[in-house]
Short mmCIF file of C-alpha atoms in Angstrom, two decimals:
data_model
loop_
_atom_site.label_atom_id
_atom_site.label_comp_id
_atom_site.label_asym_id
_atom_site.label_seq_id
_atom_site.Cartn_x
_atom_site.Cartn_y
_atom_site.Cartn_z
CA MET A 285 -16.14 22.93 37.42
CA LYS A 286 -13.69 20.22 36.35
CA PRO A 287 -12.32 20.37 32.75
CA SER A 288 -13.92 17.02 31.89
CA ASP A 289 -17.40 18.14 32.93
CA PRO A 290 -19.49 19.08 29.87
CA GLN A 291 -21.69 22.14 29.67
CA PRO A 292 -25.36 21.13 30.03
CA ASP A 293 -26.17 22.25 26.49
CA ALA A 294 -23.31 20.15 25.06
CA ALA A 295 -25.19 16.91 25.66
CA VAL A 296 -27.29 15.45 22.83
CA TRP A 297 -30.59 14.12 24.14
CA THR A 298 -32.52 11.30 22.50
CA THR A 299 -36.08 10.39 23.45
CA GLN A 300 -37.65 7.00 24.19
CA ASP A 301 -41.20 5.98 25.02
CA TRP A 302 -41.41 5.38 28.76
CA ARG A 303 -42.97 1.93 28.26
CA ALA A 304 -40.02 0.75 26.18
CA PHE A 305 -37.64 2.19 28.76
CA ALA A 306 -39.48 0.50 31.63
CA ALA A 307 -39.55 -2.89 29.90
CA GLN A 308 -35.88 -2.65 28.92
CA THR A 309 -34.89 -1.60 32.40
CA ALA A 310 -36.87 -4.37 34.08
CA ASP A 311 -35.27 -6.93 31.78
CA ALA A 312 -31.81 -5.60 32.58
CA ILE A 313 -32.33 -5.97 36.33
CA GLY A 314 -33.94 -9.38 36.08
CA GLY A 315 -37.65 -8.64 35.99
CA ALA A 316 -40.52 -7.97 33.63
CA LEU A 317 -43.42 -5.55 33.76
CA GLU A 318 -47.09 -6.29 33.33
CA CYS A 319 -49.85 -3.80 32.63
CA ARG A 320 -53.15 -4.69 34.33
CA GLU A 321 -56.43 -2.91 34.61
CA ASP A 322 -55.78 -2.10 38.26
CA GLY A 323 -52.24 -0.83 37.77
CA TYR A 324 -48.71 -1.57 36.64
CA SER A 325 -46.75 -4.47 38.09
CA GLU A 326 -43.45 -6.20 37.55
CA ILE A 327 -43.63 -9.94 37.00
CA ALA A 328 -40.71 -11.78 38.55
CA ALA A 329 -39.86 -15.37 37.65
CA PRO A 330 -38.54 -17.66 40.39
CA ALA A 331 -34.79 -17.43 40.93
CA ALA A 332 -32.81 -19.68 38.61
CA ALA A 333 -29.32 -20.07 37.24
CA PRO A 334 -28.29 -17.43 34.70
CA ALA A 335 -29.20 -18.38 31.15
CA ALA A 336 -27.28 -17.32 28.05
CA ASP A 337 -29.08 -15.60 25.21
CA GLY A 338 -28.35 -16.16 21.53
CA ALA A 339 -25.43 -13.72 21.58
CA GLY A 340 -23.78 -15.31 24.60
CA HIS A 341 -25.01 -12.73 27.11
CA LYS A 342 -26.23 -14.10 30.42
CA SER A 343 -29.40 -12.76 31.95
CA GLU A 344 -29.46 -12.62 35.71
CA ALA A 345 -32.01 -14.77 37.53
CA ARG A 346 -35.30 -12.95 37.88
CA GLY A 347 -36.26 -12.03 41.44
CA ARG A 348 -38.87 -10.07 43.33
CA ARG A 349 -38.89 -6.32 43.13
CA ARG A 350 -41.53 -3.84 44.28
CA PHE A 351 -41.91 -0.28 43.01
CA GLY A 352 -43.57 1.49 45.93
CA GLY A 353 -45.90 0.02 48.51
CA ALA A 354 -49.22 0.53 46.80
CA LYS A 355 -51.27 -2.55 46.10
CA GLN A 356 -51.23 -2.02 42.35
CA ASN A 357 -47.43 -2.16 42.32
CA GLU A 358 -46.98 -5.52 44.03
CA VAL A 359 -44.77 -8.18 42.47
CA VAL A 360 -46.63 -11.03 40.85
CA LEU A 361 -44.93 -14.40 40.38
CA ALA A 362 -45.11 -16.02 36.97
CA GLU A 363 -43.53 -19.01 35.25
CA GLU A 364 -42.77 -17.06 32.05
CA PRO A 365 -42.25 -13.36 31.35
CA PRO A 366 -45.30 -11.75 29.74
CA ALA A 367 -45.47 -10.55 26.16
CA PRO A 368 -44.51 -6.90 25.53
CA PHE A 369 -47.18 -4.71 27.03
CA ALA A 370 -48.97 -1.58 25.87
CA CYS A 371 -50.55 0.83 28.30
CA GLY A 372 -52.35 4.10 28.18
CA ALA A 373 -51.00 7.31 29.65
CA PRO A 374 -48.28 6.55 32.22
CA PRO A 375 -49.04 7.22 35.85
CA ALA A 376 -46.56 9.83 37.01
CA ALA A 377 -46.26 8.21 40.41
CA PHE A 378 -45.24 4.87 38.96
CA LEU A 379 -42.60 6.41 36.67
CA GLU A 380 -41.25 8.42 39.57
CA MET A 381 -41.00 5.27 41.71
CA LEU A 382 -39.32 3.41 38.83
CA LEU A 383 -36.68 6.09 38.36
CA GLY A 384 -36.13 6.39 42.09
CA SER A 385 -35.69 2.65 42.51
CA LEU A 386 -33.23 2.46 39.61
CA ALA A 387 -31.22 5.42 40.88
CA ALA A 388 -30.61 3.56 44.13
CA HIS A 389 -29.05 0.58 42.39
CA ALA A 390 -25.75 -0.04 40.60
CA PRO A 391 -25.75 1.12 36.96
CA ILE A 392 -27.73 -1.06 34.56
CA GLN A 393 -25.54 -2.95 32.07
CA LEU A 394 -26.57 -2.52 28.43
CA ARG A 395 -25.16 -3.07 24.92
CA PRO A 396 -26.15 -2.08 21.36
CA ALA A 397 -28.63 -4.76 20.29
CA ASP A 398 -27.24 -5.18 16.76
CA GLN A 399 -23.49 -4.83 17.27
CA PRO A 400 -21.22 -7.73 16.20
CA GLU A 401 -20.50 -9.98 19.16
CA ALA A 402 -17.85 -12.27 17.65
CA VAL A 403 -15.00 -12.03 15.13
CA HIS A 404 -16.82 -14.18 12.58
CA ASP A 405 -19.57 -11.54 12.48
CA LEU A 406 -17.07 -9.06 11.05
CA SER A 407 -15.49 -11.17 8.30
CA PRO A 408 -18.18 -11.20 5.58
CA GLY A 409 -18.57 -7.44 5.50
CA LEU A 410 -14.82 -6.91 5.29
CA PHE A 411 -13.90 -9.57 2.73
CA ALA A 412 -16.61 -8.68 0.21
CA ALA A 413 -14.95 -5.37 -0.65
CA TYR A 414 -11.62 -6.81 -1.80
CA GLN A 415 -10.40 -8.70 -4.86
CA VAL A 416 -7.18 -10.70 -4.76
CA ASP A 417 -6.01 -12.11 -8.09
CA GLY A 418 -4.75 -15.66 -7.69
CA GLY A 419 -4.72 -15.43 -3.92
CA ALA A 420 -6.78 -15.32 -0.76
CA MET A 421 -7.48 -13.20 2.30
CA HIS A 422 -8.16 -13.96 5.94
CA LEU A 423 -8.05 -12.37 9.37
CA ALA A 424 -4.52 -12.75 10.69
CA GLY A 425 -5.61 -11.49 14.09
CA CYS A 426 -8.66 -9.78 15.52
CA ARG A 427 -9.57 -8.72 19.02
CA LEU A 428 -12.93 -7.48 20.24
CA THR A 429 -12.96 -5.57 23.50
CA ASP A 430 -15.78 -4.01 25.49
CA ARG A 431 -15.47 -0.28 26.00
CA PRO A 432 -17.86 1.52 28.32
CA LEU A 433 -20.07 4.49 27.64
CA VAL A 434 -22.36 6.07 30.18
CA ARG A 435 -26.04 6.80 29.61
CA VAL A 436 -27.95 9.17 31.86
CA THR A 437 -31.74 9.35 31.81
CA ARG A 438 -34.31 11.90 32.91
CA PRO A 439 -38.08 12.29 32.51
CA ALA A 440 -39.31 14.24 29.50
CA ALA A 441 -42.62 15.70 28.44
CA GLY A 442 -45.56 13.42 27.75
CA ASP A 443 -44.88 9.70 27.49
CA GLN A 444 -41.14 10.10 27.01
CA VAL A 445 -37.89 9.77 28.84
CA GLU A 446 -34.69 11.16 27.35
CA HIS A 447 -31.10 9.93 27.37
CA ALA A 448 -27.66 11.48 26.88
CA PHE A 449 -24.45 9.50 26.36
CA PHE A 450 -20.96 10.23 27.63
CA LEU A 451 -17.45 8.82 27.45
CA PRO A 452 -16.02 7.75 30.82
CA ASP A 453 -14.05 11.02 30.94
CA GLY A 454 -17.29 12.99 30.85
CA GLN A 455 -17.25 14.11 27.23
CA PRO A 456 -20.67 13.92 25.54
CA LEU A 457 -21.25 11.89 22.37
CA ALA A 458 -22.39 13.74 19.26
CA GLU A 459 -25.53 12.81 17.38
CA ALA A 460 -23.52 11.13 14.61
CA GLN A 461 -21.67 8.97 17.15
CA ILE A 462 -24.91 7.92 18.79
CA ALA A 463 -26.26 6.79 15.42
CA GLU A 464 -22.97 5.10 14.44
CA LEU A 465 -22.93 2.99 17.59
CA GLY A 466 -26.62 2.05 17.46
CA LEU A 467 -27.35 3.50 20.87
CA ASP A 468 -31.02 3.92 20.02
CA ARG A 469 -31.52 0.15 20.36
CA LEU A 470 -30.03 -1.31 23.52
CA ALA A 471 -30.27 -4.72 25.14
CA PRO A 472 -29.16 -6.12 28.52
CA SER A 473 -25.49 -7.07 28.86
CA SER A 474 -23.42 -8.90 31.44
CA SER A 475 -20.07 -7.48 30.30
CA ALA A 476 -17.84 -6.47 33.17
CA SER A 477 -14.51 -5.49 31.64
CA TYR A 478 -14.24 -2.66 34.15
CA PRO A 479 -15.62 -2.34 37.67
CA HIS A 480 -18.93 -0.52 37.65
CA GLU A 481 -17.76 1.97 40.22
CA THR A 482 -14.84 2.91 37.95
CA VAL A 483 -17.10 3.53 34.97
CA ALA A 484 -19.79 5.41 36.86
CA ALA A 485 -17.28 7.61 38.63
CA PRO A 486 -18.38 10.40 40.96
CA ALA A 487 -17.68 12.95 38.23
CA LEU A 488 -20.27 11.27 36.02
CA GLU A 489 -22.74 11.18 38.87
CA ARG A 490 -22.27 14.92 39.25
CA ILE A 491 -22.84 15.38 35.52
CA ALA A 492 -26.08 13.43 35.74
CA THR A 493 -27.22 15.49 38.70
CA ARG A 494 -26.44 18.79 37.00
CA LEU A 495 -28.35 17.68 33.91
CA GLY A 496 -31.37 16.66 35.95
CA ALA A 497 -30.86 12.98 35.16
CA ARG A 498 -32.01 10.32 37.60
CA VAL A 499 -30.63 7.06 36.25
CA VAL A 500 -27.14 6.05 35.14
CA ALA A 501 -26.52 3.04 32.89
CA VAL A 502 -23.31 1.61 31.45
CA VAL A 503 -23.40 0.73 27.75
CA TRP A 504 -20.72 -1.74 26.64
CA VAL A 505 -19.70 -1.13 23.04
CA LYS A 506 -17.50 -3.54 21.09
CA HIS A 507 -14.26 -2.12 19.71
CA ALA A 508 -12.33 -4.13 17.11
CA GLU A 509 -8.62 -4.28 16.31
CA CYS A 510 -7.91 -6.53 13.33
CA ARG A 511 -5.28 -7.41 10.76
CA LEU A 512 -6.57 -8.40 7.34
CA ARG A 513 -3.98 -10.49 5.49
CA PHE A 514 -3.80 -10.79 1.70
CA GLU A 515 -1.78 -13.72 0.33
CA ILE A 516 -0.65 -14.46 -3.23
CA GLY A 517 1.77 -17.36 -3.54
CA ASP A 518 4.45 -16.98 -0.88
CA ALA A 519 3.94 -13.23 -0.55
CA TRP A 520 1.58 -11.54 1.89
CA HIS A 521 0.55 -8.05 2.93
CA ASP A 522 -1.31 -6.98 6.07
CA LEU A 523 -3.87 -4.23 6.47
CA PRO A 524 -4.56 -3.07 10.05
CA LEU A 525 -8.14 -2.08 10.82
CA ALA A 526 -9.46 -0.59 14.03
CA GLY A 527 -12.70 1.02 15.13
CA TRP A 528 -16.10 0.40 16.64
CA ALA A 529 -17.19 -3.10 15.64
CA ARG A 530 -20.66 -2.00 14.57
CA SER A 531 -19.35 0.52 12.02
CA LEU A 532 -16.02 -1.09 11.14
CA GLY A 533 -15.83 -1.39 7.38
CA PRO A 534 -13.26 -2.12 4.69
CA ALA A 535 -10.52 0.44 4.11
CA PRO A 536 -8.38 0.80 0.99
CA VAL A 537 -5.02 -0.93 0.91
CA ALA A 538 -1.97 1.22 0.19
CA CYS A 539 0.06 -0.45 -2.57
CA PRO A 540 3.29 -1.65 -0.92
CA VAL A 541 5.33 -0.35 -3.89
CA THR A 542 3.60 2.76 -5.25
CA GLY A 543 1.40 3.81 -2.33
CA ARG A 544 -1.75 3.91 -4.47
CA GLU A 545 -4.91 3.08 -2.52
CA THR A 546 -6.89 0.15 -3.86
CA PHE A 547 -9.33 -2.66 -3.09
CA HIS A 548 -7.84 -4.88 -5.84
CA LEU A 549 -4.49 -6.62 -5.36
CA THR A 550 -2.42 -8.69 -7.75
CA ALA A 551 1.18 -9.90 -8.08
CA LEU A 552 4.06 -9.03 -10.41
CA GLU A 553 6.27 -11.62 -12.11
CA ASP A 554 8.59 -11.69 -9.09
CA GLY A 555 5.65 -12.24 -6.72
CA THR A 556 5.51 -8.72 -5.32
CA ILE A 557 1.97 -7.79 -4.25
CA VAL A 558 0.82 -4.49 -5.75
CA ALA A 559 -2.33 -2.55 -6.66
CA ALA A 560 -3.88 -4.13 -9.75
CA GLU A 561 -4.47 -0.67 -11.24
CA GLU A 562 -0.69 -0.15 -11.29
CA VAL A 563 0.07 -3.24 -13.37
CA GLY A 564 0.62 -3.48 -17.11
CA VAL A 565 1.36 -6.41 -19.42
CA CYS A 566 4.34 -6.12 -21.77
CA GLN A 567 3.10 -6.88 -25.29
CA GLN A 568 6.51 -8.23 -26.23
CA THR A 569 7.31 -10.52 -23.29
CA ARG A 570 3.77 -10.94 -21.85
CA LYS A 571 5.22 -10.21 -18.40
CA ARG A 572 3.17 -8.43 -15.74
CA GLU A 573 5.09 -5.47 -14.37
CA LEU A 574 4.39 -2.03 -12.96
CA ALA A 575 2.84 0.33 -15.49
CA ARG A 576 5.40 2.96 -14.48
CA ASP A 577 8.10 0.63 -15.84
CA MET A 578 6.35 0.42 -19.22
CA ALA A 579 6.63 2.59 -22.33
CA ARG A 580 4.64 2.99 -25.52
CA CYS A 581 6.73 2.28 -28.62
CA SER A 582 6.54 5.23 -31.04
CA VAL A 583 6.57 2.87 -34.04
CA THR A 584 4.40 -0.12 -33.11
CA GLY A 585 2.17 1.55 -30.52
CA GLN A 586 2.72 -1.42 -28.22
CA THR A 587 3.02 -1.08 -24.45
CA VAL A 588 6.31 -2.72 -23.58
CA LEU A 589 8.91 -2.79 -20.84
CA ALA A 590 10.86 0.46 -20.95
CA GLU A 591 14.10 -1.48 -20.78
CA LEU A 592 13.36 -2.86 -24.26
CA CYS A 593 13.25 0.65 -25.70
CA ASP A 594 15.75 3.35 -26.61
CA GLU A 595 15.01 7.03 -26.98
CA CYS A 596 14.96 8.24 -30.56
CA PRO A 597 17.45 11.16 -30.84
CA VAL A 598 15.14 12.99 -33.24
CA SER A 599 11.66 12.55 -31.72
CA GLY A 600 12.76 11.95 -28.14
CA LEU A 601 10.18 9.14 -27.92
CA PRO A 602 10.76 5.60 -26.61
CA THR A 603 11.13 3.10 -29.42
CA LEU A 604 11.74 -0.64 -29.42
CA ALA A 605 15.37 -1.35 -30.22
CA THR A 606 14.23 -3.41 -33.20
CA GLU A 607 12.41 -0.41 -34.71
CA PHE A 608 15.43 1.79 -35.51
CA ASP A 609 17.02 2.43 -38.95
CA GLU A 610 19.90 4.57 -40.16
CA CYS A 611 19.02 7.93 -41.65
CA SER A 612 20.51 8.31 -45.13
CA GLY A 613 20.97 12.03 -44.56
CA CYS A 614 22.84 12.19 -41.24
CA GLY A 615 23.74 8.55 -40.64
CA GLU A 616 22.14 8.56 -37.18
CA ARG A 617 20.20 5.58 -35.84
CA VAL A 618 16.64 6.89 -35.57
CA SER A 619 13.11 5.63 -35.06
CA ARG A 620 11.42 4.45 -38.22
CA ALA A 621 8.51 6.68 -37.30
CA THR A 622 10.65 9.76 -38.10
CA LEU A 623 11.87 8.52 -41.50
CA LEU A 624 10.44 9.60 -44.84
CA ARG A 625 12.13 8.43 -48.03
CA GLY A 626 15.09 7.41 -45.92
CA GLU A 627 15.62 10.78 -44.21
CA CYS A 628 14.79 11.65 -40.62
CA ALA A 629 12.64 14.60 -39.62
CA ALA A 630 15.71 16.61 -38.56
CA CYS A 631 17.34 16.30 -41.99
CA ARG A 632 14.09 17.24 -43.71
CA ASN A 633 13.62 20.38 -41.64
CA LEU A 634 16.97 22.20 -41.72
CA LEU A 635 16.70 25.91 -40.87
CA LYS A 636 18.79 28.78 -42.22
CA VAL A 637 21.66 29.93 -40.00
CA SER A 638 24.47 32.46 -40.47
CA ASP A 639 28.22 32.07 -40.50
CA ILE A 640 28.36 33.47 -36.98
CA ASP A 641 26.18 30.69 -35.57
CA GLU A 642 28.17 29.05 -32.78
CA VAL A 643 28.33 25.63 -34.43
CA ILE A 644 29.10 27.05 -37.90
CA ALA A 645 31.74 29.42 -36.58
CA GLU A 646 33.49 26.60 -34.73
CA LEU A 647 33.45 24.38 -37.84
CA LEU A 648 34.85 27.14 -40.05
CA GLY A 649 37.59 27.78 -37.53
CA ARG A 650 38.54 24.11 -37.33
CA TYR A 651 38.13 23.31 -41.06
CA PRO A 652 39.01 26.38 -43.19
CA LYS A 653 38.14 24.59 -46.46
CA LEU A 654 34.49 24.73 -45.43
CA ARG A 655 34.52 28.45 -46.26
CA ARG A 656 33.95 27.37 -49.88
CA TRP A 657 30.42 26.54 -48.81
CA GLY A 658 27.72 28.96 -47.80
CA ARG A 659 23.97 29.39 -47.32
CA TRP A 660 24.21 27.30 -44.18
CA ARG A 661 21.30 25.38 -42.73
CA ALA A 662 21.22 23.38 -39.50
CA ALA A 663 19.15 21.26 -37.12
CA GLN A 664 19.93 19.70 -33.78
CA THR A 665 18.94 16.40 -32.19
CA GLY A 666 19.64 15.17 -28.71
CA GLU A 667 23.19 14.15 -29.61
CA VAL A 668 24.30 15.81 -32.86
CA ALA A 669 24.02 18.95 -34.95
CA ILE A 670 23.22 18.40 -38.62
CA VAL A 671 24.84 21.14 -40.71
CA GLU A 672 24.44 21.64 -44.46
CA GLY A 673 26.36 24.07 -46.67
CA ARG A 674 25.28 24.84 -50.22
CA ARG A 675 26.76 26.09 -53.45
CA LEU A 676 25.72 26.05 -57.07
CA LEU A 677 26.42 22.42 -57.92
CA GLY A 678 25.71 20.63 -54.67
CA ARG A 679 25.26 20.30 -50.92
CA LEU A 680 27.64 19.23 -48.18
CA ARG A 681 26.03 17.72 -45.09
CA LEU A 682 27.95 17.21 -41.86
CA THR A 683 26.91 15.36 -38.70
CA VAL A 684 28.70 17.01 -35.77
CA GLY A 685 28.86 15.75 -32.19
CA ILE A 686 27.38 18.38 -29.88
CA ASP A 687 29.71 17.58 -26.99
CA THR A 688 32.96 17.16 -28.96
CA GLY A 689 32.51 19.24 -32.11
CA ASP A 690 33.92 16.34 -34.14
CA VAL A 691 32.49 15.58 -37.58
CA ARG A 692 31.02 12.11 -37.24
CA ARG A 693 29.90 11.84 -40.82
CA ALA A 694 30.29 13.85 -44.01
CA ALA A 695 28.03 13.41 -47.03
CA ILE A 696 27.49 15.18 -50.33
CA ALA A 697 24.67 15.53 -52.83
CA ARG A 698 24.62 16.80 -56.41
CA GLY A 699 22.14 19.61 -56.93
CA PRO A 700 19.44 20.80 -54.55
CA TRP A 701 17.48 17.57 -54.74
CA GLY A 702 20.17 14.99 -55.32
CA GLN A 703 20.53 11.89 -53.15
CA VAL A 704 22.87 12.35 -50.22
CA ARG A 705 25.77 9.87 -50.06
CA ALA A 706 28.59 9.47 -47.57
CA LEU A 707 32.02 10.78 -48.60
CA THR A 708 34.93 8.44 -49.03
CA ASP A 709 37.99 9.07 -46.89
CA ALA A 710 39.69 10.77 -49.84
CA GLU A 711 36.67 12.98 -50.51
CA ARG A 712 36.42 13.81 -46.85
CA GLY A 713 40.03 14.97 -46.80
CA GLU A 714 39.43 17.08 -49.86
CA GLN A 715 36.40 18.81 -48.35
CA LEU A 716 37.58 19.20 -44.77
CA GLY A 717 41.33 19.19 -45.06
#
C-alpha cells in the first residue's frame, strides 16, 4: 500500500438521492434525463456551440447518449431540456448502466454551486468587517485559482448513492472540510487548470476501486490569495489573506506598531496607521498618540502625553510639570496632590530612627555639632532623605541627597508645632559647623 493511499474507513461518505445524481451527471456530460411511464431516458439536444452560464462556465453541446440497449433507454431528441424529473423507485438495471457508462468516460468536471467565481464576489464580505478612520480600503491584488479535488461515487442502500472526497495526493477530506467547501451542492464546470489524467491519477483510481466506488469526478474549488490595503492619507498597510474562496473571511489586522489585533484602524498625528484601540487623545495638546505614550496626571486627572509630566519624588506618580510646588518642610519640588498646609506627605510622616541609622550616623560623623540634637525622625523619597532632630525648644530639619550625603537644605522650627523656615547661611554654619 502506498503512503498516500487512505484506509477505507478514513473516507467520509455523504449520501445523495440517485435522481439528483443522475440529473447532475447527465448535465455535466451534455445531456438531460427524462422519466417516462415506459422507462427512463436521456434527452439530448442537437449539437450546438458551447454556451456560457451566468457564472461564466461553458456547458458542452448536448449530444446523443444511450444507457444500455433496451428500448426504454433510447435517446430522445428534444429542442429544450426537460424540467427536473421525479420518479418512483429506481430500476437497479438503469442505475447500474448509468454508473458503468460514466466509469468508462473521463472524469466529470464539477464545481461548488455557490462558491465565488470572481474577485468582486469576495469584496463585500471582506470590507464590511473593517473600519478605517479618515481613510479607505481596497483590494491591492487578488488571484483566484482552481484547485482540484476528487470525488468517488458508489451505490448505496435504497434510493441513494454516496460520495467521498479526496485531495489529489489521496488524502480524504474531513466532514468539516466538505461542509466548508460546499461539496454537497455541485454544478457542472469547464475548468481545466490541470490535465484530467493528472488529477485522476492511477493511485486515485486504485483508491476508488478499493472503496467499491464506480465513478470518479473532478471538483474544481476556487482558492483565493488577496492583499487587502488600508489607506489613510499617504500611509498604507497591507493585510494578506489566503484560503478557499467560499469560506474566506476577514481576519484581524496586526497593529504595525504595537502588534495588537484589530478590525479598526486610525492614524496618529504623524500619519502612522495603528489600531484605534491603542490611541489616546492628550487633553492638553489634543494630539492623537499611542495610549502607551500617555500618562494620567496625579493632580488634574487628565490623560496627557507622558513627556509633559515629571515623576513626583514623594508619590512616584506622573504629574504635569505645571502642577508642582515647593514643600515648605523639605524644599523639594513635589506634586500638589501630596501637599497639605504646605508640607509634603514625606515631611508629615517622619518615622523614629536611632543614632545608628546609616543616614544619621553618616551625618553625625560629618557634622559633629548635630550631636546636640536627638530623637531623630526620618523619611525617604526617590531622591532625598528628610531627617529631623528634636530638642526641648525646637526642631532641625535637614534635606540630604541620597547619592551624595550632602545637606541640600537646612530648616528650623520653634517648638513641636512651629512653622519650619529655611536657615540663613549664618544659622546654617552655626548648626552644622
